[in-house]
Amino acid sequence: MIQFAVCDDDAALCASLSARLSNYMGDARPHHVTCFSSGAALLASPQSFDVIFLDIQMEQPDGMETARQLRQRDRNSLLIFVSVLRECVFDAFAVEAFDYLVKPLTQERFQRTMDRAMTALTRRSQRQLTIQKGHDLQLIPLAHILYCEVLGRKVSIHQEDGQVFSYYEKMDALQQRLDGHFFRCHRSYLVNLDHVRGCSGGQVRLSQGSSIPVSRLREPELIQALLRHIKERAL
């Protein structure tokens, strides 16, 4: 199910955009729209969203500040600003905005943005880790993986929703099957750079509030890999 958030202090505009989203998605594509009347309310929500529509002109924290705080804990959501302020469009690059829509919002412009957003989400979901366990086949979207941990001969895949999937594989073999979003921060850990929020004191802080160890020798490499990763995402 695709999770949408709409954040605008104008209740009528919130309802209008929510209706547009529901009409666009229809009954064939499972989705849910949650409306927030302030940036503070959105930031207080423990829920993760696939797409977030943000007004800019709100009481503090305004839309830009809300986006900055969101990016500190979530680099995966598609942020789409909806505002009357044309002059803030360049500020949106700093928070890796997916798009910038100017009010009043036309249906044609909304349609183009949504088509692009759905394409981006589809491509993201197609990046999967395939695991065969006995006669069962498990497909785990890479975006859902926080980190991979090896204990003995068993690998555990820790996912952002708290689920852990364990099976037998060598860590070196798993590392070769994963893409450049993952970094070997420790001999026993592979971390998804999309979910890294900081690194200090031999610990890597993750988006869900947990942490995993990073070896002293690999910490400088992790920082450089994270910087490269951030630059690539901004292109």
PDB file of C-alpha atoms in Angstrom:
ATOM      1  CA  MET A   1       0.000   0.000   0.000  1.00  0.00           C
ATOM      2  CA  ILE A   2       1.290   3.448  -0.952  1.00  0.00           C
ATOM      3  CA  GLN A   3       1.184   5.924   1.933  1.00  0.00           C
ATOM      4  CA  PHE A   4       0.586   9.617   1.117  1.00  0.00           C
ATOM      5  CA  ALA A   5       0.825  12.583   3.485  1.00  0.00           C
ATOM      6  CA  VAL A   6      -0.662  16.013   2.768  1.00  0.00           C
ATOM      7  CA  CYS A   7       0.492  18.845   5.028  1.00  0.00           C
ATOM      8  CA  ASP A   8      -1.282  22.210   4.661  1.00  0.00           C
ATOM      9  CA  ASP A   9      -2.796  24.554   7.239  1.00  0.00           C
ATOM     10  CA  ASP A  10      -5.723  25.213   4.877  1.00  0.00           C
ATOM     11  CA  ALA A  11      -8.229  22.423   5.556  1.00  0.00           C
ATOM     12  CA  ALA A  12     -10.038  22.981   2.243  1.00  0.00           C
ATOM     13  CA  LEU A  13      -6.814  22.636   0.237  1.00  0.00           C
ATOM     14  CA  CYS A  14      -5.878  19.533   2.210  1.00  0.00           C
ATOM     15  CA  ALA A  15      -9.231  17.959   1.400  1.00  0.00           C
ATOM     16  CA  SER A  16      -8.987  18.976  -2.267  1.00  0.00           C
ATOM     17  CA  LEU A  17      -5.524  17.482  -2.743  1.00  0.00           C
ATOM     18  CA  SER A  18      -6.534  14.345  -0.862  1.00  0.00           C
ATOM     19  CA  ALA A  19      -9.477  13.919  -3.232  1.00  0.00           C
ATOM     20  CA  ARG A  20      -7.217  14.397  -6.267  1.00  0.00           C
ATOM     21  CA  LEU A  21      -4.889  11.700  -4.971  1.00  0.00           C
ATOM     22  CA  SER A  22      -7.730   9.256  -4.402  1.00  0.00           C
ATOM     23  CA  ASN A  23      -9.159   9.943  -7.863  1.00  0.00           C
ATOM     24  CA  TYR A  24      -5.757   9.454  -9.469  1.00  0.00           C
ATOM     25  CA  MET A  25      -4.995   6.209  -7.622  1.00  0.00           C
ATOM     26  CA  GLY A  26      -8.506   4.771  -8.027  1.00  0.00           C
ATOM     27  CA  ASP A  27      -9.575   1.458  -6.529  1.00  0.00           C
ATOM     28  CA  ALA A  28      -6.983  -0.651  -8.356  1.00  0.00           C
ATOM     29  CA  ARG A  29      -3.955   0.744  -6.501  1.00  0.00           C
ATOM     30  CA  PRO A  30      -4.079   0.334  -2.693  1.00  0.00           C
ATOM     31  CA  HIS A  31      -3.249   3.612  -0.976  1.00  0.00           C
ATOM     32  CA  HIS A  32      -3.979   5.767   2.057  1.00  0.00           C
ATOM     33  CA  VAL A  33      -3.901   9.554   2.448  1.00  0.00           C
ATOM     34  CA  THR A  34      -3.200  11.162   5.843  1.00  0.00           C
ATOM     35  CA  CYS A  35      -3.734  14.906   6.233  1.00  0.00           C
ATOM     36  CA  PHE A  36      -1.798  17.143   8.640  1.00  0.00           C
ATOM     37  CA  SER A  37      -2.655  20.757   9.485  1.00  0.00           C
ATOM     38  CA  SER A  38       0.892  21.725  10.513  1.00  0.00           C
ATOM     39  CA  GLY A  39       4.511  20.777  10.071  1.00  0.00           C
ATOM     40  CA  ALA A  40       4.727  19.996  13.777  1.00  0.00           C
ATOM     41  CA  ALA A  41       1.926  17.443  13.480  1.00  0.00           C
ATOM     42  CA  LEU A  42       3.629  15.748  10.522  1.00  0.00           C
ATOM     43  CA  LEU A  43       6.967  15.616  12.338  1.00  0.00           C
ATOM     44  CA  ALA A  44       5.288  14.126  15.407  1.00  0.00           C
ATOM     45  CA  SER A  45       3.835  11.257  13.372  1.00  0.00           C
ATOM     46  CA  PRO A  46       5.767   7.977  13.791  1.00  0.00           C
ATOM     47  CA  GLN A  47       4.547   6.788  10.396  1.00  0.00           C
ATOM     48  CA  SER A  48       6.684   6.635   7.259  1.00  0.00           C
ATOM     49  CA  PHE A  49       5.251   7.956   3.987  1.00  0.00           C
ATOM     50  CA  ASP A  50       6.103   7.185   0.386  1.00  0.00           C
ATOM     51  CA  VAL A  51       5.024  10.613  -0.918  1.00  0.00           C
ATOM     52  CA  ILE A  52       4.639  13.828   1.095  1.00  0.00           C
ATOM     53  CA  PHE A  53       2.924  16.978  -0.220  1.00  0.00           C
ATOM     54  CA  LEU A  54       4.043  20.050   1.708  1.00  0.00           C
ATOM     55  CA  ASP A  55       2.801  23.631   1.786  1.00  0.00           C
ATOM     56  CA  ILE A  56       5.538  26.185   2.551  1.00  0.00           C
ATOM     57  CA  GLN A  57       3.648  29.067   4.176  1.00  0.00           C
ATOM     58  CA  MET A  58       2.702  27.640   7.549  1.00  0.00           C
ATOM     59  CA  GLU A  59       3.390  28.579  11.151  1.00  0.00           C
ATOM     60  CA  GLN A  60       6.817  27.443  12.346  1.00  0.00           C
ATOM     61  CA  PRO A  61       8.082  25.027  11.468  1.00  0.00           C
ATOM     62  CA  ASP A  62       7.116  26.097   7.941  1.00  0.00           C
ATOM     63  CA  GLY A  63       7.260  23.727   4.992  1.00  0.00           C
ATOM     64  CA  MET A  64      10.975  24.145   4.310  1.00  0.00           C
ATOM     65  CA  GLU A  65      11.985  23.641   7.931  1.00  0.00           C
ATOM     66  CA  THR A  66       9.638  20.662   8.173  1.00  0.00           C
ATOM     67  CA  ALA A  67      11.305  19.179   5.092  1.00  0.00           C
ATOM     68  CA  ARG A  68      14.776  19.702   6.587  1.00  0.00           C
ATOM     69  CA  GLN A  69      13.801  17.881   9.770  1.00  0.00           C
ATOM     70  CA  LEU A  70      12.130  15.094   7.795  1.00  0.00           C
ATOM     71  CA  ARG A  71      15.290  14.569   5.753  1.00  0.00           C
ATOM     72  CA  GLN A  72      17.317  14.064   8.943  1.00  0.00           C
ATOM     73  CA  ARG A  73      15.416  10.846   9.594  1.00  0.00           C
ATOM     74  CA  ASP A  74      14.017   9.853   6.193  1.00  0.00           C
ATOM     75  CA  ARG A  75      15.786  10.154   2.857  1.00  0.00           C
ATOM     76  CA  ASN A  76      13.382   7.870   0.997  1.00  0.00           C
ATOM     77  CA  SER A  77      10.105   9.831   0.952  1.00  0.00           C
ATOM     78  CA  LEU A  78       9.326  11.769  -2.207  1.00  0.00           C
ATOM     79  CA  LEU A  79       8.858  15.389  -1.087  1.00  0.00           C
ATOM     80  CA  ILE A  80       6.576  17.515  -3.279  1.00  0.00           C
ATOM     81  CA  PHE A  81       6.085  21.170  -2.389  1.00  0.00           C
ATOM     82  CA  VAL A  82       2.763  22.841  -3.230  1.00  0.00           C
ATOM     83  CA  SER A  83       2.993  26.607  -2.777  1.00  0.00           C
ATOM     84  CA  VAL A  84       2.100  30.040  -4.146  1.00  0.00           C
ATOM     85  CA  LEU A  85       5.741  31.084  -3.586  1.00  0.00           C
ATOM     86  CA  ARG A  86       7.590  30.681  -6.872  1.00  0.00           C
ATOM     87  CA  GLU A  87      10.772  32.193  -5.393  1.00  0.00           C
ATOM     88  CA  CYS A  88      11.349  29.248  -3.034  1.00  0.00           C
ATOM     89  CA  VAL A  89      11.797  26.717  -5.822  1.00  0.00           C
ATOM     90  CA  PHE A  90      15.614  26.749  -5.564  1.00  0.00           C
ATOM     91  CA  ASP A  91      15.495  26.175  -1.799  1.00  0.00           C
ATOM     92  CA  ALA A  92      13.743  22.896  -2.552  1.00  0.00           C
ATOM     93  CA  PHE A  93      16.939  21.427  -4.014  1.00  0.00           C
ATOM     94  CA  ALA A  94      18.617  21.553  -0.593  1.00  0.00           C
ATOM     95  CA  VAL A  95      16.065  19.098   0.816  1.00  0.00           C
ATOM     96  CA  GLU A  96      16.081  16.842  -2.265  1.00  0.00           C
ATOM     97  CA  ALA A  97      12.526  17.721  -3.288  1.00  0.00           C
ATOM     98  CA  PHE A  98      11.021  15.503  -5.971  1.00  0.00           C
ATOM     99  CA  ASP A  99       8.931  18.331  -7.443  1.00  0.00           C
ATOM    100  CA  TYR A 100       7.666  21.843  -6.825  1.00  0.00           C
ATOM    101  CA  LEU A 101       4.058  22.653  -7.722  1.00  0.00           C
ATOM    102  CA  VAL A 102       2.750  26.213  -7.842  1.00  0.00           C
ATOM    103  CA  LYS A 103      -0.768  27.026  -6.652  1.00  0.00           C
ATOM    104  CA  PRO A 104      -3.359  27.129  -8.081  1.00  0.00           C
ATOM    105  CA  LEU A 105      -2.565  23.572  -9.088  1.00  0.00           C
ATOM    106  CA  THR A 106      -3.784  22.504 -12.520  1.00  0.00           C
ATOM    107  CA  GLN A 107      -4.926  18.957 -13.171  1.00  0.00           C
ATOM    108  CA  GLU A 108      -2.430  18.575 -16.020  1.00  0.00           C
ATOM    109  CA  ARG A 109       0.521  19.542 -13.821  1.00  0.00           C
ATOM    110  CA  PHE A 110      -0.699  17.313 -10.997  1.00  0.00           C
ATOM    111  CA  GLN A 111      -1.084  14.387 -13.418  1.00  0.00           C
ATOM    112  CA  ARG A 112       2.476  14.759 -14.749  1.00  0.00           C
ATOM    113  CA  THR A 113       3.939  14.863 -11.249  1.00  0.00           C
ATOM    114  CA  MET A 114       1.970  11.828 -10.110  1.00  0.00           C
ATOM    115  CA  ASP A 115       2.959   9.848 -13.211  1.00  0.00           C
ATOM    116  CA  ARG A 116       6.619  10.555 -12.441  1.00  0.00           C
ATOM    117  CA  ALA A 117       6.172   9.725  -8.752  1.00  0.00           C
ATOM    118  CA  MET A 118       4.530   6.378  -9.512  1.00  0.00           C
ATOM    119  CA  THR A 119       7.327   5.520 -11.938  1.00  0.00           C
ATOM    120  CA  ALA A 120       9.925   6.341  -9.279  1.00  0.00           C
ATOM    121  CA  LEU A 121       8.152   4.220  -6.655  1.00  0.00           C
ATOM    122  CA  THR A 122       7.797   1.317  -9.090  1.00  0.00           C
ATOM    123  CA  ARG A 123      11.498   1.379  -9.946  1.00  0.00           C
ATOM    124  CA  ARG A 124      12.359   1.493  -6.266  1.00  0.00           C
ATOM    125  CA  SER A 125      10.150  -1.502  -5.481  1.00  0.00           C
ATOM    126  CA  GLN A 126      11.743  -3.532  -8.312  1.00  0.00           C
ATOM    127  CA  ARG A 127      15.130  -3.443  -6.536  1.00  0.00           C
ATOM    128  CA  GLN A 128      14.783  -6.668  -4.572  1.00  0.00           C
ATOM    129  CA  LEU A 129      16.890  -9.241  -2.803  1.00  0.00           C
ATOM    130  CA  THR A 130      15.945 -12.785  -3.833  1.00  0.00           C
ATOM    131  CA  ILE A 131      16.444 -15.417  -1.142  1.00  0.00           C
ATOM    132  CA  GLN A 132      15.834 -19.136  -1.520  1.00  0.00           C
ATOM    133  CA  LYS A 133      15.199 -20.933   1.761  1.00  0.00           C
ATOM    134  CA  GLY A 134      14.500 -24.591   1.201  1.00  0.00           C
ATOM    135  CA  HIS A 135      11.667 -24.766  -1.304  1.00  0.00           C
ATOM    136  CA  ASP A 136      10.505 -21.220  -0.499  1.00  0.00           C
ATOM    137  CA  LEU A 137      11.465 -18.082  -2.411  1.00  0.00           C
ATOM    138  CA  GLN A 138      11.525 -14.750  -0.560  1.00  0.00           C
ATOM    139  CA  LEU A 139      11.660 -11.350  -2.308  1.00  0.00           C
ATOM    140  CA  ILE A 140      12.659  -8.416  -0.087  1.00  0.00           C
ATOM    141  CA  PRO A 141      12.701  -4.858  -1.521  1.00  0.00           C
ATOM    142  CA  LEU A 142      16.162  -3.395  -0.942  1.00  0.00           C
ATOM    143  CA  ALA A 143      14.603  -0.113   0.199  1.00  0.00           C
ATOM    144  CA  HIS A 144      13.031  -1.966   3.152  1.00  0.00           C
ATOM    145  CA  ILE A 145      16.336  -3.341   4.443  1.00  0.00           C
ATOM    146  CA  LEU A 146      18.020  -1.454   7.290  1.00  0.00           C
ATOM    147  CA  TYR A 147      21.036  -3.738   7.603  1.00  0.00           C
ATOM    148  CA  CYS A 148      22.222  -7.311   7.232  1.00  0.00           C
ATOM    149  CA  GLU A 149      23.909  -9.133  10.105  1.00  0.00           C
ATOM    150  CA  VAL A 150      25.822 -12.406  10.112  1.00  0.00           C
ATOM    151  CA  LEU A 151      26.130 -14.674  13.144  1.00  0.00           C
ATOM    152  CA  GLY A 152      28.051 -17.865  12.445  1.00  0.00           C
ATOM    153  CA  ARG A 153      26.722 -19.170   9.129  1.00  0.00           C
ATOM    154  CA  LYS A 154      23.341 -17.470   9.430  1.00  0.00           C
ATOM    155  CA  VAL A 155      22.500 -14.092   7.853  1.00  0.00           C
ATOM    156  CA  SER A 156      19.688 -11.982   9.320  1.00  0.00           C
ATOM    157  CA  ILE A 157      17.998  -9.330   7.175  1.00  0.00           C
ATOM    158  CA  HIS A 158      16.688  -6.544   9.446  1.00  0.00           C
ATOM    159  CA  GLN A 159      13.856  -4.577   7.821  1.00  0.00           C
ATOM    160  CA  GLU A 160      12.495  -1.110   8.612  1.00  0.00           C
ATOM    161  CA  ASP A 161       9.146  -2.516   9.817  1.00  0.00           C
ATOM    162  CA  GLY A 162      10.924  -4.564  12.487  1.00  0.00           C
ATOM    163  CA  GLN A 163      10.762  -7.900  10.689  1.00  0.00           C
ATOM    164  CA  VAL A 164      13.889 -10.055  10.617  1.00  0.00           C
ATOM    165  CA  PHE A 165      14.395 -12.762   7.990  1.00  0.00           C
ATOM    166  CA  SER A 166      17.170 -15.280   8.678  1.00  0.00           C
ATOM    167  CA  TYR A 167      18.730 -17.852   6.359  1.00  0.00           C
ATOM    168  CA  TYR A 168      22.106 -19.420   5.544  1.00  0.00           C
ATOM    169  CA  GLU A 169      24.548 -17.570   3.269  1.00  0.00           C
ATOM    170  CA  LYS A 170      28.084 -16.207   3.463  1.00  0.00           C
ATOM    171  CA  MET A 171      28.275 -12.455   4.007  1.00  0.00           C
ATOM    172  CA  ASP A 172      30.764 -12.076   1.129  1.00  0.00           C
ATOM    173  CA  ALA A 173      28.307 -13.718  -1.264  1.00  0.00           C
ATOM    174  CA  LEU A 174      25.444 -11.541  -0.040  1.00  0.00           C
ATOM    175  CA  GLN A 175      27.539  -8.389  -0.443  1.00  0.00           C
ATOM    176  CA  GLN A 176      28.168  -9.240  -4.105  1.00  0.00           C
ATOM    177  CA  ARG A 177      24.413  -9.568  -4.701  1.00  0.00           C
ATOM    178  CA  LEU A 178      23.542  -6.189  -3.192  1.00  0.00           C
ATOM    179  CA  ASP A 179      23.898  -2.851  -4.996  1.00  0.00           C
ATOM    180  CA  GLY A 180      25.978   0.238  -4.211  1.00  0.00           C
ATOM    181  CA  HIS A 181      23.446   1.428  -1.625  1.00  0.00           C
ATOM    182  CA  PHE A 182      24.975  -1.039   0.862  1.00  0.00           C
ATOM    183  CA  PHE A 183      28.298  -0.686   2.692  1.00  0.00           C
ATOM    184  CA  ARG A 184      30.268  -3.261   4.715  1.00  0.00           C
ATOM    185  CA  CYS A 185      30.759  -1.207   7.883  1.00  0.00           C
ATOM    186  CA  HIS A 186      31.900  -4.193   9.960  1.00  0.00           C
ATOM    187  CA  ARG A 187      32.867  -7.769   9.206  1.00  0.00           C
ATOM    188  CA  SER A 188      29.449  -8.824  10.517  1.00  0.00           C
ATOM    189  CA  TYR A 189      27.308  -5.969   9.163  1.00  0.00           C
ATOM    190  CA  LEU A 190      26.172  -4.558   5.819  1.00  0.00           C
ATOM    191  CA  VAL A 191      24.250  -1.285   6.170  1.00  0.00           C
ATOM    192  CA  ASN A 192      21.832   0.361   3.743  1.00  0.00           C
ATOM    193  CA  LEU A 193      23.198   3.881   3.201  1.00  0.00           C
ATOM    194  CA  ASP A 194      19.668   5.154   2.551  1.00  0.00           C
ATOM    195  CA  HIS A 195      18.921   4.545   6.231  1.00  0.00           C
ATOM    196  CA  VAL A 196      22.128   5.946   7.779  1.00  0.00           C
ATOM    197  CA  ARG A 197      21.568   9.096   9.846  1.00  0.00           C
ATOM    198  CA  GLY A 198      24.978   9.533  11.414  1.00  0.00           C
ATOM    199  CA  CYS A 199      28.215   7.884  12.490  1.00  0.00           C
ATOM    200  CA  SER A 200      30.222   8.485  15.673  1.00  0.00           C
ATOM    201  CA  GLY A 201      31.818   6.635  18.547  1.00  0.00           C
ATOM    202  CA  GLY A 202      32.008   3.376  16.641  1.00  0.00           C
ATOM    203  CA  GLN A 203      28.256   3.317  16.013  1.00  0.00           C
ATOM    204  CA  VAL A 204      26.138   3.894  12.897  1.00  0.00           C
ATOM    205  CA  ARG A 205      22.811   5.580  13.696  1.00  0.00           C
ATOM    206  CA  LEU A 206      19.890   4.356  11.608  1.00  0.00           C
ATOM    207  CA  SER A 207      16.625   5.943  10.509  1.00  0.00           C
ATOM    208  CA  GLN A 208      14.502   3.890  12.906  1.00  0.00           C
ATOM    209  CA  GLY A 209      16.517   5.000  15.943  1.00  0.00           C
ATOM    210  CA  SER A 210      18.631   1.860  16.312  1.00  0.00           C
ATOM    211  CA  SER A 211      22.387   1.607  15.801  1.00  0.00           C
ATOM    212  CA  ILE A 212      24.941  -0.957  14.665  1.00  0.00           C
ATOM    213  CA  PRO A 213      28.740  -1.098  15.088  1.00  0.00           C
ATOM    214  CA  VAL A 214      31.251   0.240  12.584  1.00  0.00           C
ATOM    215  CA  SER A 215      34.865  -0.913  12.809  1.00  0.00           C
ATOM    216  CA  ARG A 216      37.463   1.730  13.538  1.00  0.00           C
ATOM    217  CA  LEU A 217      39.282   1.108  10.249  1.00  0.00           C
ATOM    218  CA  ARG A 218      36.109   1.280   8.153  1.00  0.00           C
ATOM    219  CA  GLU A 219      34.559   4.360   9.744  1.00  0.00           C
ATOM    220  CA  PRO A 220      36.405   6.869   7.473  1.00  0.00           C
ATOM    221  CA  GLU A 221      35.436   4.791   4.414  1.00  0.00           C
ATOM    222  CA  LEU A 222      31.813   4.739   5.552  1.00  0.00           C
ATOM    223  CA  ILE A 223      31.747   8.538   5.870  1.00  0.00           C
ATOM    224  CA  GLN A 224      33.173   8.927   2.346  1.00  0.00           C
ATOM    225  CA  ALA A 225      30.722   6.369   0.936  1.00  0.00           C
ATOM    226  CA  LEU A 226      27.846   8.204   2.598  1.00  0.00           C
ATOM    227  CA  LEU A 227      28.949  11.564   1.161  1.00  0.00           C
ATOM    228  CA  ARG A 228      29.187  10.063  -2.344  1.00  0.00           C
ATOM    229  CA  HIS A 229      25.784   8.473  -1.874  1.00  0.00           C
ATOM    230  CA  ILE A 230      24.179  11.788  -0.878  1.00  0.00           C
ATOM    231  CA  LYS A 231      25.694  13.529  -3.911  1.00  0.00           C
ATOM    232  CA  GLU A 232      24.450  10.804  -6.270  1.00  0.00           C
ATOM    233  CA  ARG A 233      20.915  11.076  -4.873  1.00  0.00           C
ATOM    234  CA  ALA A 234      20.951  14.837  -5.477  1.00  0.00           C
ATOM    235  CA  LEU A 235      21.719  14.446  -9.201  1.00  0.00           C
TER     236      LEU A 235
END
